[in-house]
JSON list of C-alpha atoms in Angstrom, two decimals:
[
{"chain": "A", "resi": 1, "resn": "MET", "atom": "CA", "xyz": [-40.11, -2.18, 25.80]},
{"chain": "A", "resi": 2, "resn": "ALA", "atom": "CA", "xyz": [-36.61, -1.90, 24.33]},
{"chain": "A", "resi": 3, "resn": "VAL", "atom": "CA", "xyz": [-37.49, -3.22, 20.87]},
{"chain": "A", "resi": 4, "resn": "LEU", "atom": "CA", "xyz": [-41.00, -1.74, 20.47]},
{"chain": "A", "resi": 5, "resn": "PRO", "atom": "CA", "xyz": [-39.86, 1.81, 19.50]},
{"chain": "A", "resi": 6, "resn": "LEU", "atom": "CA", "xyz": [-37.72, 0.34, 16.70]},
{"chain": "A", "resi": 7, "resn": "VAL", "atom": "CA", "xyz": [-40.70, -1.68, 15.45]},
{"chain": "A", "resi": 8, "resn": "VAL", "atom": "CA", "xyz": [-42.91, 1.43, 15.39]},
{"chain": "A", "resi": 9, "resn": "LEU", "atom": "CA", "xyz": [-40.19, 3.40, 13.59]},
{"chain": "A", "resi": 10, "resn": "PHE", "atom": "CA", "xyz": [-39.78, 0.65, 11.00]},
{"chain": "A", "resi": 11, "resn": "LEU", "atom": "CA", "xyz": [-43.53, 0.47, 10.37]},
{"chain": "A", "resi": 12, "resn": "LEU", "atom": "CA", "xyz": [-43.69, 4.26, 9.86]},
{"chain": "A", "resi": 13, "resn": "PHE", "atom": "CA", "xyz": [-40.83, 4.09, 7.37]},
{"chain": "A", "resi": 14, "resn": "GLN", "atom": "CA", "xyz": [-42.47, 1.12, 5.67]},
{"chain": "A", "resi": 15, "resn": "ILE", "atom": "CA", "xyz": [-45.76, 3.00, 5.24]},
{"chain": "A", "resi": 16, "resn": "PHE", "atom": "CA", "xyz": [-44.42, 6.39, 4.15]},
{"chain": "A", "resi": 17, "resn": "VAL", "atom": "CA", "xyz": [-40.98, 5.72, 2.62]},
{"chain": "A", "resi": 18, "resn": "LEU", "atom": "CA", "xyz": [-39.81, 2.15, 2.02]},
{"chain": "A", "resi": 19, "resn": "GLY", "atom": "CA", "xyz": [-42.74, 0.20, 0.64]},
{"chain": "A", "resi": 20, "resn": "LEU", "atom": "CA", "xyz": [-40.96, -3.15, 0.99]},
{"chain": "A", "resi": 21, "resn": "PRO", "atom": "CA", "xyz": [-42.63, -6.38, -0.22]},
{"chain": "A", "resi": 22, "resn": "ARG", "atom": "CA", "xyz": [-44.70, -8.29, 2.32]},
{"chain": "A", "resi": 23, "resn": "ARG", "atom": "CA", "xyz": [-42.16, -11.09, 2.49]},
{"chain": "A", "resi": 24, "resn": "ASP", "atom": "CA", "xyz": [-39.39, -8.68, 3.54]},
{"chain": "A", "resi": 25, "resn": "VAL", "atom": "CA", "xyz": [-41.65, -7.05, 6.12]},
{"chain": "A", "resi": 26, "resn": "ARG", "atom": "CA", "xyz": [-42.56, -10.46, 7.53]},
{"chain": "A", "resi": 27, "resn": "ASN", "atom": "CA", "xyz": [-38.89, -11.46, 7.75]},
{"chain": "A", "resi": 28, "resn": "ILE", "atom": "CA", "xyz": [-37.94, -8.22, 9.49]},
{"chain": "A", "resi": 29, "resn": "LEU", "atom": "CA", "xyz": [-40.75, -8.48, 12.03]},
{"chain": "A", "resi": 30, "resn": "THR", "atom": "CA", "xyz": [-39.95, -12.15, 12.70]},
{"chain": "A", "resi": 31, "resn": "SER", "atom": "CA", "xyz": [-36.26, -11.43, 13.23]},
{"chain": "A", "resi": 32, "resn": "THR", "atom": "CA", "xyz": [-37.16, -8.50, 15.48]},
{"chain": "A", "resi": 33, "resn": "ALA", "atom": "CA", "xyz": [-39.32, -10.78, 17.62]},
{"chain": "A", "resi": 34, "resn": "LEU", "atom": "CA", "xyz": [-36.44, -13.28, 17.86]},
{"chain": "A", "resi": 35, "resn": "ALA", "atom": "CA", "xyz": [-34.09, -10.46, 18.88]},
{"chain": "A", "resi": 36, "resn": "ALA", "atom": "CA", "xyz": [-36.54, -9.37, 21.58]},
{"chain": "A", "resi": 37, "resn": "VAL", "atom": "CA", "xyz": [-36.77, -12.92, 22.93]},
{"chain": "A", "resi": 38, "resn": "GLY", "atom": "CA", "xyz": [-32.97, -13.22, 22.86]},
{"chain": "A", "resi": 39, "resn": "LEU", "atom": "CA", "xyz": [-32.59, -9.90, 24.66]},
{"chain": "A", "resi": 40, "resn": "PHE", "atom": "CA", "xyz": [-35.02, -11.05, 27.35]},
{"chain": "A", "resi": 41, "resn": "PHE", "atom": "CA", "xyz": [-33.10, -14.27, 27.99]},
{"chain": "A", "resi": 42, "resn": "PHE", "atom": "CA", "xyz": [-29.78, -12.41, 27.92]},
{"chain": "A", "resi": 43, "resn": "LEU", "atom": "CA", "xyz": [-30.92, -9.90, 30.55]},
{"chain": "A", "resi": 44, "resn": "LEU", "atom": "CA", "xyz": [-32.40, -12.73, 32.59]},
{"chain": "A", "resi": 45, "resn": "GLY", "atom": "CA", "xyz": [-29.12, -14.64, 32.49]},
{"chain": "A", "resi": 46, "resn": "VAL", "atom": "CA", "xyz": [-27.17, -11.51, 33.37]},
{"chain": "A", "resi": 47, "resn": "ALA", "atom": "CA", "xyz": [-29.35, -10.83, 36.40]},
{"chain": "A", "resi": 48, "resn": "ILE", "atom": "CA", "xyz": [-29.35, -14.43, 37.66]},
{"chain": "A", "resi": 49, "resn": "GLY", "atom": "CA", "xyz": [-25.76, -15.49, 37.08]},
{"chain": "A", "resi": 50, "resn": "PHE", "atom": "CA", "xyz": [-23.45, -13.26, 35.10]},
{"chain": "A", "resi": 51, "resn": "ILE", "atom": "CA", "xyz": [-23.34, -10.18, 37.34]},
{"chain": "A", "resi": 52, "resn": "PRO", "atom": "CA", "xyz": [-23.14, -12.22, 40.59]},
{"chain": "A", "resi": 53, "resn": "PHE", "atom": "CA", "xyz": [-20.36, -14.30, 38.99]},
{"chain": "A", "resi": 54, "resn": "GLY", "atom": "CA", "xyz": [-18.41, -11.15, 38.07]},
{"chain": "A", "resi": 55, "resn": "ARG", "atom": "CA", "xyz": [-18.83, -9.71, 41.56]},
{"chain": "A", "resi": 56, "resn": "ALA", "atom": "CA", "xyz": [-17.72, -13.00, 43.15]},
{"chain": "A", "resi": 57, "resn": "VAL", "atom": "CA", "xyz": [-14.57, -13.17, 41.00]},
{"chain": "A", "resi": 58, "resn": "GLY", "atom": "CA", "xyz": [-13.84, -9.51, 41.72]},
{"chain": "A", "resi": 59, "resn": "ALA", "atom": "CA", "xyz": [-14.32, -9.98, 45.46]},
{"chain": "A", "resi": 60, "resn": "ALA", "atom": "CA", "xyz": [-11.93, -12.96, 45.43]},
{"chain": "A", "resi": 61, "resn": "LEU", "atom": "CA", "xyz": [-9.29, -10.95, 43.54]},
{"chain": "A", "resi": 62, "resn": "GLY", "atom": "CA", "xyz": [-9.70, -7.94, 45.82]},
{"chain": "A", "resi": 63, "resn": "ALA", "atom": "CA", "xyz": [-9.15, -10.10, 48.91]},
{"chain": "A", "resi": 64, "resn": "VAL", "atom": "CA", "xyz": [-5.71, -11.23, 47.70]},
{"chain": "A", "resi": 65, "resn": "SER", "atom": "CA", "xyz": [-2.94, -9.54, 49.69]},
{"chain": "A", "resi": 66, "resn": "GLN", "atom": "CA", "xyz": [-0.54, -9.39, 46.70]},
{"chain": "A", "resi": 67, "resn": "LYS", "atom": "CA", "xyz": [-2.14, -6.59, 44.70]},
{"chain": "A", "resi": 68, "resn": "TRP", "atom": "CA", "xyz": [0.23, -7.10, 41.78]},
{"chain": "A", "resi": 69, "resn": "LEU", "atom": "CA", "xyz": [-1.72, -10.27, 40.96]},
{"chain": "A", "resi": 70, "resn": "LEU", "atom": "CA", "xyz": [-4.48, -7.99, 39.69]},
{"chain": "A", "resi": 71, "resn": "LEU", "atom": "CA", "xyz": [-2.25, -7.32, 36.66]},
{"chain": "A", "resi": 72, "resn": "PRO", "atom": "CA", "xyz": [-2.17, -10.87, 35.17]},
{"chain": "A", "resi": 73, "resn": "ALA", "atom": "CA", "xyz": [-5.78, -11.45, 36.23]},
{"chain": "A", "resi": 74, "resn": "GLY", "atom": "CA", "xyz": [-6.87, -8.32, 34.38]},
{"chain": "A", "resi": 75, "resn": "LEU", "atom": "CA", "xyz": [-4.88, -9.26, 31.28]},
{"chain": "A", "resi": 76, "resn": "ILE", "atom": "CA", "xyz": [-6.50, -12.69, 31.08]},
{"chain": "A", "resi": 77, "resn": "LEU", "atom": "CA", "xyz": [-10.05, -11.67, 31.97]},
{"chain": "A", "resi": 78, "resn": "GLY", "atom": "CA", "xyz": [-9.98, -8.64, 29.67]},
{"chain": "A", "resi": 79, "resn": "PHE", "atom": "CA", "xyz": [-8.80, -10.69, 26.69]},
{"chain": "A", "resi": 80, "resn": "VAL", "atom": "CA", "xyz": [-11.22, -13.61, 27.04]},
{"chain": "A", "resi": 81, "resn": "THR", "atom": "CA", "xyz": [-14.19, -11.33, 27.74]},
{"chain": "A", "resi": 82, "resn": "THR", "atom": "CA", "xyz": [-13.53, -9.26, 24.61]},
{"chain": "A", "resi": 83, "resn": "TRP", "atom": "CA", "xyz": [-12.86, -12.40, 22.58]},
{"chain": "A", "resi": 84, "resn": "GLY", "atom": "CA", "xyz": [-16.43, -13.49, 23.27]},
{"chain": "A", "resi": 85, "resn": "GLU", "atom": "CA", "xyz": [-17.98, -10.04, 22.77]},
{"chain": "A", "resi": 86, "resn": "PRO", "atom": "CA", "xyz": [-20.43, -10.22, 19.81]},
{"chain": "A", "resi": 87, "resn": "ALA", "atom": "CA", "xyz": [-20.16, -6.49, 19.01]},
{"chain": "A", "resi": 88, "resn": "VAL", "atom": "CA", "xyz": [-16.39, -6.77, 18.55]},
{"chain": "A", "resi": 89, "resn": "ARG", "atom": "CA", "xyz": [-16.77, -9.60, 16.04]},
{"chain": "A", "resi": 90, "resn": "ILE", "atom": "CA", "xyz": [-19.45, -7.67, 14.16]},
{"chain": "A", "resi": 91, "resn": "LEU", "atom": "CA", "xyz": [-17.10, -4.69, 13.84]},
{"chain": "A", "resi": 92, "resn": "ALA", "atom": "CA", "xyz": [-14.22, -6.92, 12.70]},
{"chain": "A", "resi": 93, "resn": "ASN", "atom": "CA", "xyz": [-16.45, -8.51, 10.04]},
{"chain": "A", "resi": 94, "resn": "GLN", "atom": "CA", "xyz": [-17.73, -5.11, 8.87]},
{"chain": "A", "resi": 95, "resn": "VAL", "atom": "CA", "xyz": [-14.19, -3.75, 8.55]},
{"chain": "A", "resi": 96, "resn": "ASP", "atom": "CA", "xyz": [-13.10, -6.83, 6.59]},
{"chain": "A", "resi": 97, "resn": "GLU", "atom": "CA", "xyz": [-16.09, -6.47, 4.26]},
{"chain": "A", "resi": 98, "resn": "ALA", "atom": "CA", "xyz": [-15.78, -2.68, 3.80]},
{"chain": "A", "resi": 99, "resn": "SER", "atom": "CA", "xyz": [-12.04, -2.93, 3.05]},
{"chain": "A", "resi": 100, "resn": "ASN", "atom": "CA", "xyz": [-12.53, -5.86, 0.64]},
{"chain": "A", "resi": 101, "resn": "GLY", "atom": "CA", "xyz": [-10.30, -8.01, 2.82]},
{"chain": "A", "resi": 102, "resn": "SER", "atom": "CA", "xyz": [-7.34, -5.62, 2.91]},
{"chain": "A", "resi": 103, "resn": "ILE", "atom": "CA", "xyz": [-7.87, -5.16, 6.67]},
{"chain": "A", "resi": 104, "resn": "HIS", "atom": "CA", "xyz": [-8.44, -8.71, 7.86]},
{"chain": "A", "resi": 105, "resn": "ARG", "atom": "CA", "xyz": [-11.00, -9.35, 10.59]},
{"chain": "A", "resi": 106, "resn": "SER", "atom": "CA", "xyz": [-8.54, -11.24, 12.78]},
{"chain": "A", "resi": 107, "resn": "LEU", "atom": "CA", "xyz": [-6.19, -8.24, 12.77]},
{"chain": "A", "resi": 108, "resn": "VAL", "atom": "CA", "xyz": [-8.91, -5.96, 14.13]},
{"chain": "A", "resi": 109, "resn": "LEU", "atom": "CA", "xyz": [-10.14, -8.61, 16.58]},
{"chain": "A", "resi": 110, "resn": "TYR", "atom": "CA", "xyz": [-6.71, -9.20, 18.12]},
{"chain": "A", "resi": 111, "resn": "ALA", "atom": "CA", "xyz": [-5.94, -5.47, 18.30]},
{"chain": "A", "resi": 112, "resn": "ILE", "atom": "CA", "xyz": [-9.15, -4.79, 20.23]},
{"chain": "A", "resi": 113, "resn": "CYS", "atom": "CA", "xyz": [-8.71, -7.81, 22.52]},
{"chain": "A", "resi": 114, "resn": "ILE", "atom": "CA", "xyz": [-5.15, -6.83, 23.38]},
{"chain": "A", "resi": 115, "resn": "GLY", "atom": "CA", "xyz": [-6.21, -3.24, 24.04]},
{"chain": "A", "resi": 116, "resn": "VAL", "atom": "CA", "xyz": [-9.01, -4.27, 26.39]},
{"chain": "A", "resi": 117, "resn": "SER", "atom": "CA", "xyz": [-6.70, -6.77, 28.07]},
{"chain": "A", "resi": 118, "resn": "VAL", "atom": "CA", "xyz": [-4.18, -4.04, 28.91]},
{"chain": "A", "resi": 119, "resn": "SER", "atom": "CA", "xyz": [-6.87, -1.56, 29.96]},
{"chain": "A", "resi": 120, "resn": "CYS", "atom": "CA", "xyz": [-8.57, -4.13, 32.20]},
{"chain": "A", "resi": 121, "resn": "ALA", "atom": "CA", "xyz": [-5.27, -4.81, 33.94]},
{"chain": "A", "resi": 122, "resn": "LEU", "atom": "CA", "xyz": [-4.62, -1.09, 34.43]},
{"chain": "A", "resi": 123, "resn": "GLY", "atom": "CA", "xyz": [-8.17, -0.59, 35.68]},
{"chain": "A", "resi": 124, "resn": "LEU", "atom": "CA", "xyz": [-7.81, -3.31, 38.31]},
{"chain": "A", "resi": 125, "resn": "LEU", "atom": "CA", "xyz": [-4.44, -1.92, 39.40]},
{"chain": "A", "resi": 126, "resn": "ARG", "atom": "CA", "xyz": [-6.07, 1.50, 39.72]},
{"chain": "A", "resi": 127, "resn": "ILE", "atom": "CA", "xyz": [-8.60, 0.04, 42.13]},
{"chain": "A", "resi": 128, "resn": "GLY", "atom": "CA", "xyz": [-6.01, -2.02, 44.01]},
{"chain": "A", "resi": 129, "resn": "TYR", "atom": "CA", "xyz": [-3.59, 0.87, 44.53]},
{"chain": "A", "resi": 130, "resn": "GLU", "atom": "CA", "xyz": [-6.28, 3.59, 44.70]},
{"chain": "A", "resi": 131, "resn": "ILE", "atom": "CA", "xyz": [-4.92, 5.54, 41.74]},
{"chain": "A", "resi": 132, "resn": "PRO", "atom": "CA", "xyz": [-7.12, 8.52, 40.77]},
{"chain": "A", "resi": 133, "resn": "LEU", "atom": "CA", "xyz": [-9.12, 7.90, 37.59]},
{"chain": "A", "resi": 134, "resn": "LEU", "atom": "CA", "xyz": [-7.90, 11.09, 35.91]},
{"chain": "A", "resi": 135, "resn": "ASN", "atom": "CA", "xyz": [-4.30, 9.88, 36.20]},
{"chain": "A", "resi": 136, "resn": "LEU", "atom": "CA", "xyz": [-5.18, 7.23, 33.62]},
{"chain": "A", "resi": 137, "resn": "LEU", "atom": "CA", "xyz": [-7.73, 9.02, 31.45]},
{"chain": "A", "resi": 138, "resn": "VAL", "atom": "CA", "xyz": [-5.96, 12.34, 30.84]},
{"chain": "A", "resi": 139, "resn": "PRO", "atom": "CA", "xyz": [-2.57, 10.88, 29.76]},
{"chain": "A", "resi": 140, "resn": "GLY", "atom": "CA", "xyz": [-4.40, 8.17, 27.82]},
{"chain": "A", "resi": 141, "resn": "TYR", "atom": "CA", "xyz": [-6.44, 10.56, 25.72]},
{"chain": "A", "resi": 142, "resn": "MET", "atom": "CA", "xyz": [-3.43, 12.82, 25.19]},
{"chain": "A", "resi": 143, "resn": "LEU", "atom": "CA", "xyz": [-1.56, 9.78, 23.85]},
{"chain": "A", "resi": 144, "resn": "ILE", "atom": "CA", "xyz": [-4.49, 8.97, 21.56]},
{"chain": "A", "resi": 145, "resn": "LEU", "atom": "CA", "xyz": [-4.49, 12.51, 20.12]},
{"chain": "A", "resi": 146, "resn": "VAL", "atom": "CA", "xyz": [-0.78, 12.21, 19.36]},
{"chain": "A", "resi": 147, "resn": "ILE", "atom": "CA", "xyz": [-1.07, 8.77, 17.73]},
{"chain": "A", "resi": 148, "resn": "MET", "atom": "CA", "xyz": [-4.07, 9.99, 15.71]},
{"chain": "A", "resi": 149, "resn": "TRP", "atom": "CA", "xyz": [-1.90, 12.45, 13.76]},
{"chain": "A", "resi": 150, "resn": "PHE", "atom": "CA", "xyz": [0.58, 9.78, 12.67]},
{"chain": "A", "resi": 151, "resn": "SER", "atom": "CA", "xyz": [-1.61, 6.70, 12.30]},
{"chain": "A", "resi": 152, "resn": "ASN", "atom": "CA", "xyz": [-3.01, 5.39, 9.04]},
{"chain": "A", "resi": 153, "resn": "GLN", "atom": "CA", "xyz": [-6.21, 7.39, 8.55]},
{"chain": "A", "resi": 154, "resn": "ASN", "atom": "CA", "xyz": [-8.16, 4.23, 7.69]},
{"chain": "A", "resi": 155, "resn": "PHE", "atom": "CA", "xyz": [-7.60, 3.03, 11.24]},
{"chain": "A", "resi": 156, "resn": "VAL", "atom": "CA", "xyz": [-8.63, 6.24, 13.01]},
{"chain": "A", "resi": 157, "resn": "ALA", "atom": "CA", "xyz": [-12.34, 5.73, 12.32]},
{"chain": "A", "resi": 158, "resn": "ILE", "atom": "CA", "xyz": [-12.06, 2.00, 13.07]},
{"chain": "A", "resi": 159, "resn": "ALA", "atom": "CA", "xyz": [-10.35, 2.79, 16.38]},
{"chain": "A", "resi": 160, "resn": "VAL", "atom": "CA", "xyz": [-13.07, 5.19, 17.50]},
{"chain": "A", "resi": 161, "resn": "ASP", "atom": "CA", "xyz": [-15.73, 2.55, 16.85]},
{"chain": "A", "resi": 162, "resn": "ALA", "atom": "CA", "xyz": [-13.56, -0.05, 18.58]},
{"chain": "A", "resi": 163, "resn": "GLY", "atom": "CA", "xyz": [-13.83, 1.90, 21.82]},
{"chain": "A", "resi": 164, "resn": "GLY", "atom": "CA", "xyz": [-17.61, 1.63, 21.64]},
{"chain": "A", "resi": 165, "resn": "VAL", "atom": "CA", "xyz": [-17.95, -2.03, 20.71]},
{"chain": "A", "resi": 166, "resn": "ALA", "atom": "CA", "xyz": [-15.37, -3.11, 23.29]},
{"chain": "A", "resi": 167, "resn": "THR", "atom": "CA", "xyz": [-17.84, -2.07, 25.97]},
{"chain": "A", "resi": 168, "resn": "GLY", "atom": "CA", "xyz": [-20.69, -4.15, 24.58]},
{"chain": "A", "resi": 169, "resn": "PRO", "atom": "CA", "xyz": [-23.22, -6.16, 26.61]},
{"chain": "A", "resi": 170, "resn": "LEU", "atom": "CA", "xyz": [-20.81, -8.93, 27.58]},
{"chain": "A", "resi": 171, "resn": "ALA", "atom": "CA", "xyz": [-17.97, -6.65, 28.69]},
{"chain": "A", "resi": 172, "resn": "ASN", "atom": "CA", "xyz": [-20.23, -4.16, 30.44]},
{"chain": "A", "resi": 173, "resn": "THR", "atom": "CA", "xyz": [-22.02, -6.76, 32.52]},
{"chain": "A", "resi": 174, "resn": "PHE", "atom": "CA", "xyz": [-19.01, -8.85, 33.54]},
{"chain": "A", "resi": 175, "resn": "LEU", "atom": "CA", "xyz": [-16.16, -6.32, 33.73]},
{"chain": "A", "resi": 176, "resn": "LEU", "atom": "CA", "xyz": [-18.18, -3.68, 35.54]},
{"chain": "A", "resi": 177, "resn": "ALA", "atom": "CA", "xyz": [-19.39, -6.26, 38.07]},
{"chain": "A", "resi": 178, "resn": "LEU", "atom": "CA", "xyz": [-15.78, -7.44, 38.37]},
{"chain": "A", "resi": 179, "resn": "ALA", "atom": "CA", "xyz": [-14.55, -3.93, 39.19]},
{"chain": "A", "resi": 180, "resn": "LEU", "atom": "CA", "xyz": [-17.30, -3.34, 41.72]},
{"chain": "A", "resi": 181, "resn": "GLY", "atom": "CA", "xyz": [-16.51, -6.69, 43.33]},
{"chain": "A", "resi": 182, "resn": "VAL", "atom": "CA", "xyz": [-12.80, -5.83, 43.67]},
{"chain": "A", "resi": 183, "resn": "SER", "atom": "CA", "xyz": [-13.59, -2.42, 45.12]},
{"chain": "A", "resi": 184, "resn": "SER", "atom": "CA", "xyz": [-16.20, -3.68, 47.57]},
{"chain": "A", "resi": 185, "resn": "SER", "atom": "CA", "xyz": [-13.81, -6.28, 49.02]},
{"chain": "A", "resi": 186, "resn": "MET", "atom": "CA", "xyz": [-11.22, -3.67, 49.95]},
{"chain": "A", "resi": 187, "resn": "ASP", "atom": "CA", "xyz": [-11.44, -1.86, 53.25]},
{"chain": "A", "resi": 188, "resn": "LYS", "atom": "CA", "xyz": [-12.51, 1.78, 53.30]},
{"chain": "A", "resi": 189, "resn": "GLN", "atom": "CA", "xyz": [-13.13, 1.96, 49.54]},
{"chain": "A", "resi": 190, "resn": "ASP", "atom": "CA", "xyz": [-16.23, 3.53, 48.09]},
{"chain": "A", "resi": 191, "resn": "PRO", "atom": "CA", "xyz": [-17.31, 1.38, 45.08]},
{"chain": "A", "resi": 192, "resn": "VAL", "atom": "CA", "xyz": [-18.90, 4.45, 43.47]},
{"chain": "A", "resi": 193, "resn": "ILE", "atom": "CA", "xyz": [-15.52, 6.23, 43.42]},
{"chain": "A", "resi": 194, "resn": "HIS", "atom": "CA", "xyz": [-13.17, 3.32, 42.79]},
{"chain": "A", "resi": 195, "resn": "GLY", "atom": "CA", "xyz": [-15.34, 0.63, 41.18]},
{"chain": "A", "resi": 196, "resn": "LEU", "atom": "CA", "xyz": [-17.15, 2.80, 38.64]},
{"chain": "A", "resi": 197, "resn": "GLY", "atom": "CA", "xyz": [-15.10, 4.46, 35.91]},
{"chain": "A", "resi": 198, "resn": "PHE", "atom": "CA", "xyz": [-13.70, 1.07, 34.93]},
{"chain": "A", "resi": 199, "resn": "VAL", "atom": "CA", "xyz": [-15.61, 1.07, 31.62]},
{"chain": "A", "resi": 200, "resn": "ALA", "atom": "CA", "xyz": [-14.07, 4.46, 30.73]},
{"chain": "A", "resi": 201, "resn": "VAL", "atom": "CA", "xyz": [-10.60, 2.92, 31.07]},
{"chain": "A", "resi": 202, "resn": "VAL", "atom": "CA", "xyz": [-11.69, -0.10, 29.02]},
{"chain": "A", "resi": 203, "resn": "THR", "atom": "CA", "xyz": [-13.00, 2.22, 26.29]},
{"chain": "A", "resi": 204, "resn": "LEU", "atom": "CA", "xyz": [-9.70, 4.06, 26.11]},
{"chain": "A", "resi": 205, "resn": "ALA", "atom": "CA", "xyz": [-7.24, 1.27, 25.34]},
{"chain": "A", "resi": 206, "resn": "PRO", "atom": "CA", "xyz": [-8.85, -0.29, 22.20]},
{"chain": "A", "resi": 207, "resn": "ILE", "atom": "CA", "xyz": [-8.77, 3.13, 20.54]},
{"chain": "A", "resi": 208, "resn": "ALA", "atom": "CA", "xyz": [-5.05, 3.41, 21.26]},
{"chain": "A", "resi": 209, "resn": "SER", "atom": "CA", "xyz": [-4.27, -0.19, 20.27]},
{"chain": "A", "resi": 210, "resn": "VAL", "atom": "CA", "xyz": [-6.10, -0.04, 16.91]},
{"chain": "A", "resi": 211, "resn": "MET", "atom": "CA", "xyz": [-4.52, 3.31, 16.02]},
{"chain": "A", "resi": 212, "resn": "THR", "atom": "CA", "xyz": [-1.11, 1.95, 17.06]},
{"chain": "A", "resi": 213, "resn": "LEU", "atom": "CA", "xyz": [-1.75, -0.91, 14.64]},
{"chain": "A", "resi": 214, "resn": "GLY", "atom": "CA", "xyz": [-2.48, 1.69, 11.96]},
{"chain": "A", "resi": 215, "resn": "LEU", "atom": "CA", "xyz": [0.73, 3.51, 12.85]},
{"chain": "A", "resi": 216, "resn": "LEU", "atom": "CA", "xyz": [2.79, 0.33, 12.53]},
{"chain": "A", "resi": 217, "resn": "LEU", "atom": "CA", "xyz": [1.22, -0.48, 9.15]},
{"chain": "A", "resi": 218, "resn": "ARG", "atom": "CA", "xyz": [1.90, 3.06, 7.96]},
{"chain": "A", "resi": 219, "resn": "LEU", "atom": "CA", "xyz": [5.56, 2.75, 8.97]},
{"chain": "A", "resi": 220, "resn": "LYS", "atom": "CA", "xyz": [5.74, -0.60, 7.19]},
{"chain": "A", "resi": 221, "resn": "GLU", "atom": "CA", "xyz": [4.27, 0.92, 4.02]},
{"chain": "A", "resi": 222, "resn": "SER", "atom": "CA", "xyz": [6.72, 3.83, 4.20]},
{"chain": "A", "resi": 223, "resn": "ARG", "atom": "CA", "xyz": [9.66, 1.44, 4.50]},
{"chain": "A", "resi": 224, "resn": "GLN", "atom": "CA", "xyz": [8.42, -0.65, 1.58]},
{"chain": "A", "resi": 225, "resn": "ALA", "atom": "CA", "xyz": [7.99, 2.48, -0.55]},
{"chain": "A", "resi": 226, "resn": "SER", "atom": "CA", "xyz": [11.48, 3.69, 0.40]},
{"chain": "A", "resi": 227, "resn": "SER", "atom": "CA", "xyz": [13.07, 0.34, -0.42]},
{"chain": "A", "resi": 228, "resn": "LYS", "atom": "CA", "xyz": [11.20, 0.18, -3.75]},
{"chain": "A", "resi": 229, "resn": "GLY", "atom": "CA", "xyz": [12.37, 3.70, -4.62]},
{"chain": "A", "resi": 230, "resn": "ALA", "atom": "CA", "xyz": [15.94, 2.82, -3.73]},
{"chain": "A", "resi": 231, "resn": "LYS", "atom": "CA", "xyz": [15.84, -0.26, -5.98]},
{"chain": "A", "resi": 232, "resn": "GLN", "atom": "CA", "xyz": [14.47, 1.76, -8.90]},
{"chain": "A", "resi": 233, "resn": "CYS", "atom": "CA", "xyz": [17.27, 4.31, -8.49]}
]
């Protein structure tokens, strides 16, 4: 059901616009069928094990009396989850290819992973200490708007996409279940109010981290240009 509309759209384009050779059409349809099978098994695995696993880990973390432990737990879980996120690696590869290697894929990958790591920790602390969601989102987006003006413009567009890919299928299924598990294990907490909204916090930090990377590179370029000008003088 998820892939069928794309298949119909492709066939319409093939008939009226593209006119690709039969071999290309066969390859596209075969790969689409493989993607559909993969999506089925992914959703099946998520339903059977991944979401219950995330909820179980979250419930165990929420039951800990020392709420500050949510900080290191969020840092670790946020980093490793994003490290395995396929959408993040696709973006890093696309950036490396589009920039002809001037923006290396590992640079983008680590920037996004660190951003999600920090945001995951802040999101868990928000649940643990019952901090209102707007207290994180409003200052966060204000900070992003400020950094945007000073960052390297090449990184602004990358950063905006980074916020989207950081909340891909792996992060959404595990981290959201993790947040709901933490919230549900705490007394008198409504998971709808405290557990949900976690993905919005996760989306925020990669944008800031990638644009901060662009800001640092811009400062480095300015210093190199200044030192080169001083030597020429």
